Amino acid sequence: MQEAFKQYLQRTAFGQCCPKAVLFDMDGVLINSMPNHAVAWQRSMATFNIHMTAADAYATEGARGIDTIRQMVKVQQGRDITLDEAQRMYDVKTRMFGEMPRAEVMAGAYELMEKIHRDGLTICVVTGSGQRPLIQRLTHDFAPFVDEQHIITAYDVTRGKPNPDPYLMGMERCGVEPWQTIVVENAPLGVRAGHAAKAFTIGVNTGPLEPQMLADAGADLVLGSMNELCQRWEEITL
């Protein structure tokens, strides 16, 4: 663990790393919603003659939905669509996702937040999603730790992940600097965003991706589950 922090300081040239805030991604980190997202993406895009696989859904996780759609349309149909058209397509995906079974809170996530809150760190959620039902779940399921002011969604930024903007906005909301920030992500695009924002970035491999993909994206530390992160939290805050 200490080696990971040492390498982080080397790559950022910061003089110290003193965590005061933890910025979580949502899907696949706090809520086990990615299997439902993958199905909703495939079904909804098929209605627009766009072929999308489960692997595509995981590979583009973290990006704003409208950005993913515009890219898929460009690649497969050779045309540029407006933000409004992409939003209408994303609305179909949102509706289909809402018809899926309720996703469970990720094992270990609530217990981890309890520890973070106990240690006096600020908690913020930074998600590429803009789906209101999931956002409402955050303030319900994690009510003691997360409030509306500390949730950054797809509609709060112009440039989504893998750009650093969402995490930089999260830091601003928390009143912290990059060297005071831990980012927890499960997807390569999100890891790249945390890395670009110069936060200490933990990749938690909760899906089907190879762990090396998170390391290659720039994760300072790669763990196998939220439970593992919860169990090792004290090592991080020593």
Coordinates of C-alpha atoms in Angstrom, one line a residue:
M1 CA 0.0 0.0 0.0
Q2 CA 2.8 2.4 0.9
E3 CA 4.5 1.7 -2.4
A4 CA 1.4 2.7 -4.2
F5 CA 1.4 6.1 -2.4
K6 CA 5.1 6.5 -3.1
Q7 CA 4.6 6.0 -6.8
Y8 CA 1.6 8.3 -6.7
L9 CA 3.8 11.1 -5.3
Q10 CA 6.4 10.4 -7.9
R11 CA 4.0 10.7 -10.8
T12 CA 2.3 13.9 -9.5
A13 CA 5.3 15.6 -7.9
F14 CA 3.1 16.5 -4.9
G15 CA 5.0 16.8 -1.7
Q16 CA 2.3 14.9 0.3
C17 CA -0.9 12.9 0.1
C18 CA -3.3 13.6 2.9
P19 CA -6.8 12.3 2.1
K20 CA -9.7 14.6 3.1
A21 CA -12.3 13.4 0.6
V22 CA -13.3 10.3 -1.2
L23 CA -15.0 10.6 -4.6
F24 CA -16.9 7.5 -5.7
D25 CA -18.2 6.5 -9.1
M26 CA -21.7 5.1 -8.8
D27 CA -22.5 2.2 -11.2
G28 CA -20.4 -0.8 -10.4
V29 CA -18.9 0.8 -7.4
L30 CA -21.7 1.8 -5.0
I31 CA -24.6 0.0 -6.8
N32 CA -24.3 -3.3 -8.6
S33 CA -26.2 -1.9 -11.6
M34 CA -23.8 -2.6 -14.5
P35 CA -25.5 -5.9 -15.6
N36 CA -28.8 -4.1 -15.9
H37 CA -27.1 -1.2 -17.8
A38 CA -25.6 -3.7 -20.2
V39 CA -29.0 -5.2 -21.1
A40 CA -30.7 -1.8 -21.3
W41 CA -28.0 -0.5 -23.6
Q42 CA -28.2 -3.5 -26.0
R43 CA -32.0 -3.4 -26.2
S44 CA -32.4 0.3 -26.5
M45 CA -29.7 0.8 -29.1
A46 CA -31.1 -2.1 -31.2
T47 CA -34.3 0.0 -31.7
F48 CA -32.2 2.5 -33.5
N49 CA -30.3 -0.1 -35.5
I50 CA -27.2 0.4 -33.4
H51 CA -25.3 -2.8 -32.5
M52 CA -24.0 -2.7 -28.9
T53 CA -22.6 -5.6 -26.9
A54 CA -22.3 -6.1 -23.2
A55 CA -18.5 -5.6 -23.7
D56 CA -19.2 -2.2 -25.3
A57 CA -21.3 -1.2 -22.3
Y58 CA -18.6 -2.0 -19.9
A59 CA -15.9 -0.4 -22.1
T60 CA -17.7 2.9 -22.3
E61 CA -18.9 2.9 -18.7
G62 CA -18.3 6.2 -17.0
A63 CA -18.8 8.3 -20.1
R64 CA -21.9 10.5 -20.5
G65 CA -24.6 8.4 -22.1
I66 CA -25.1 11.0 -24.9
D67 CA -21.4 11.0 -25.7
T68 CA -21.4 7.2 -26.0
I69 CA -24.5 7.3 -28.3
R70 CA -23.0 10.0 -30.6
Q71 CA -19.8 8.0 -31.0
M72 CA -21.7 4.7 -31.7
V73 CA -23.9 6.4 -34.3
K74 CA -20.8 8.1 -35.9
V75 CA -18.9 4.8 -36.1
Q76 CA -21.8 2.6 -37.3
Q77 CA -24.0 4.9 -39.3
G78 CA -21.4 7.5 -40.4
R79 CA -23.4 10.5 -39.3
D80 CA -23.1 13.2 -36.7
I81 CA -26.2 13.6 -34.5
T82 CA -27.2 16.5 -32.3
L83 CA -27.2 16.5 -28.5
D84 CA -31.0 16.6 -28.6
E85 CA -31.2 13.5 -30.8
A86 CA -28.7 11.7 -28.6
Q87 CA -30.7 12.7 -25.5
R88 CA -33.9 11.3 -27.1
M89 CA -32.1 8.0 -27.7
Y90 CA -30.7 8.0 -24.2
D91 CA -34.2 8.6 -22.8
V92 CA -35.2 5.3 -24.3
K93 CA -32.2 3.6 -22.7
T94 CA -33.2 5.2 -19.4
R95 CA -36.8 4.0 -19.6
M96 CA -35.6 0.4 -20.4
F97 CA -33.2 0.5 -17.5
G98 CA -36.0 1.6 -15.2
E99 CA -37.9 -1.5 -16.2
M100 CA -35.1 -3.8 -15.0
P101 CA -35.0 -5.4 -11.6
R102 CA -33.7 -3.2 -8.8
A103 CA -29.9 -3.4 -8.5
E104 CA -28.5 -4.1 -5.1
V105 CA -26.1 -1.9 -3.2
M106 CA -22.5 -3.2 -3.8
A107 CA -21.3 -5.5 -1.0
G108 CA -19.0 -3.6 1.3
A109 CA -20.0 -0.1 0.0
Y110 CA -22.1 1.0 3.0
E111 CA -19.6 -0.4 5.5
L112 CA -16.8 1.5 3.7
M113 CA -18.7 4.7 3.9
E114 CA -19.2 4.2 7.6
K115 CA -15.5 4.0 8.0
I116 CA -14.8 7.0 5.9
H117 CA -17.4 9.1 7.7
R118 CA -16.0 7.9 11.0
D119 CA -12.5 9.2 9.9
G120 CA -13.9 12.6 9.1
L121 CA -13.5 12.5 5.3
T122 CA -16.0 14.1 3.0
I123 CA -17.8 11.8 0.6
C124 CA -18.9 12.7 -2.9
V125 CA -20.3 10.7 -5.8
V126 CA -19.2 11.5 -9.3
T127 CA -21.2 9.6 -12.0
G128 CA -21.5 9.7 -15.7
S129 CA -25.2 8.8 -15.3
G130 CA -28.0 11.3 -15.4
Q131 CA -30.8 8.8 -14.5
R132 CA -32.8 10.4 -11.8
P133 CA -34.0 7.2 -10.1
L134 CA -30.4 6.1 -9.4
I135 CA -29.5 9.5 -8.1
Q136 CA -32.4 9.4 -5.7
R137 CA -31.2 6.0 -4.5
L138 CA -27.9 7.5 -3.5
T139 CA -29.5 9.9 -1.1
H140 CA -31.8 7.2 0.2
D141 CA -29.5 4.2 0.5
F142 CA -26.5 6.2 1.7
A143 CA -28.5 8.9 3.4
P144 CA -26.1 9.5 6.4
F145 CA -23.2 10.1 4.1
V146 CA -24.3 11.5 0.7
D147 CA -26.4 14.5 0.0
E148 CA -27.5 16.3 -3.2
Q149 CA -24.8 18.9 -3.0
H150 CA -22.2 16.2 -3.1
I151 CA -23.4 14.4 -6.3
I152 CA -21.9 15.3 -9.7
T153 CA -23.9 13.9 -12.6
A154 CA -23.6 13.8 -16.4
Y155 CA -25.6 17.1 -16.6
D156 CA -23.2 19.0 -14.4
V157 CA -20.3 19.0 -16.8
T158 CA -19.8 19.6 -20.5
R159 CA -16.9 17.2 -20.8
G160 CA -17.5 13.8 -19.1
K161 CA -15.1 11.0 -18.2
P162 CA -12.3 10.3 -19.3
N163 CA -11.7 14.0 -19.0
P164 CA -10.8 15.1 -15.5
D165 CA -13.7 17.7 -15.3
P166 CA -16.2 15.6 -13.3
Y167 CA -13.6 14.8 -10.6
L168 CA -12.2 18.3 -10.5
M169 CA -15.8 19.6 -9.9
G170 CA -16.2 17.0 -7.2
M171 CA -13.0 18.3 -5.5
E172 CA -14.4 21.8 -5.8
R173 CA -17.6 20.8 -4.1
C174 CA -15.6 19.1 -1.3
G175 CA -13.2 22.0 -0.9
V176 CA -10.1 19.9 -1.5
E177 CA -7.1 19.7 -3.7
P178 CA -6.0 16.7 -5.8
W179 CA -3.4 15.6 -3.2
Q180 CA -6.2 15.5 -0.6
T181 CA -8.5 13.3 -2.8
I182 CA -9.1 9.6 -3.3
V183 CA -11.0 8.5 -6.3
V184 CA -12.7 5.0 -6.4
E185 CA -13.6 3.7 -9.9
N186 CA -14.3 0.4 -11.6
A187 CA -14.0 1.4 -15.2
P188 CA -11.1 2.4 -17.4
L189 CA -12.6 5.7 -18.5
G190 CA -13.3 6.6 -15.0
V191 CA -9.8 5.6 -13.9
R192 CA -8.4 7.8 -16.6
A193 CA -10.5 10.7 -15.4
G194 CA -9.3 10.3 -11.8
H195 CA -5.7 9.9 -13.0
A196 CA -6.0 13.1 -15.1
A197 CA -7.4 15.0 -12.1
K198 CA -4.2 13.9 -10.2
A199 CA -6.2 12.2 -7.5
F200 CA -4.9 9.0 -5.8
T201 CA -7.1 6.6 -7.9
I202 CA -8.2 3.2 -6.8
G203 CA -9.5 0.8 -9.4
V204 CA -12.0 -1.7 -7.9
N205 CA -12.5 -4.5 -10.4
T206 CA -16.2 -5.4 -9.8
G207 CA -17.0 -6.4 -13.4
P208 CA -15.7 -8.7 -16.1
L209 CA -12.7 -6.6 -17.1
E210 CA -9.1 -7.8 -16.7
P211 CA -7.5 -6.1 -13.7
Q212 CA -4.6 -5.0 -15.9
M213 CA -7.0 -2.8 -17.9
L214 CA -7.5 -0.6 -14.8
A215 CA -3.8 -0.5 -14.1
D216 CA -3.1 0.5 -17.7
A217 CA -5.7 3.2 -17.5
G218 CA -3.7 4.8 -14.6
A219 CA -5.0 3.3 -11.4
D220 CA -2.5 3.8 -8.5
L221 CA -3.9 0.8 -6.8
V222 CA -6.1 -2.1 -8.1
L223 CA -8.3 -4.2 -5.8
G224 CA -10.7 -7.0 -6.5
S225 CA -13.9 -5.8 -4.7
M226 CA -15.4 -3.1 -2.6
N227 CA -15.3 -5.6 0.3
E228 CA -11.5 -5.7 -0.1
L229 CA -11.3 -1.9 -0.1
C230 CA -13.4 -1.8 3.0
Q231 CA -11.2 -4.4 4.8
R232 CA -8.0 -2.5 3.8
W233 CA -9.3 1.0 4.4
E234 CA -7.2 1.4 7.6
E235 CA -4.0 0.7 5.5
I236 CA -4.9 3.6 3.2
T237 CA -5.5 6.1 6.0
L238 CA -2.4 5.3 8.1

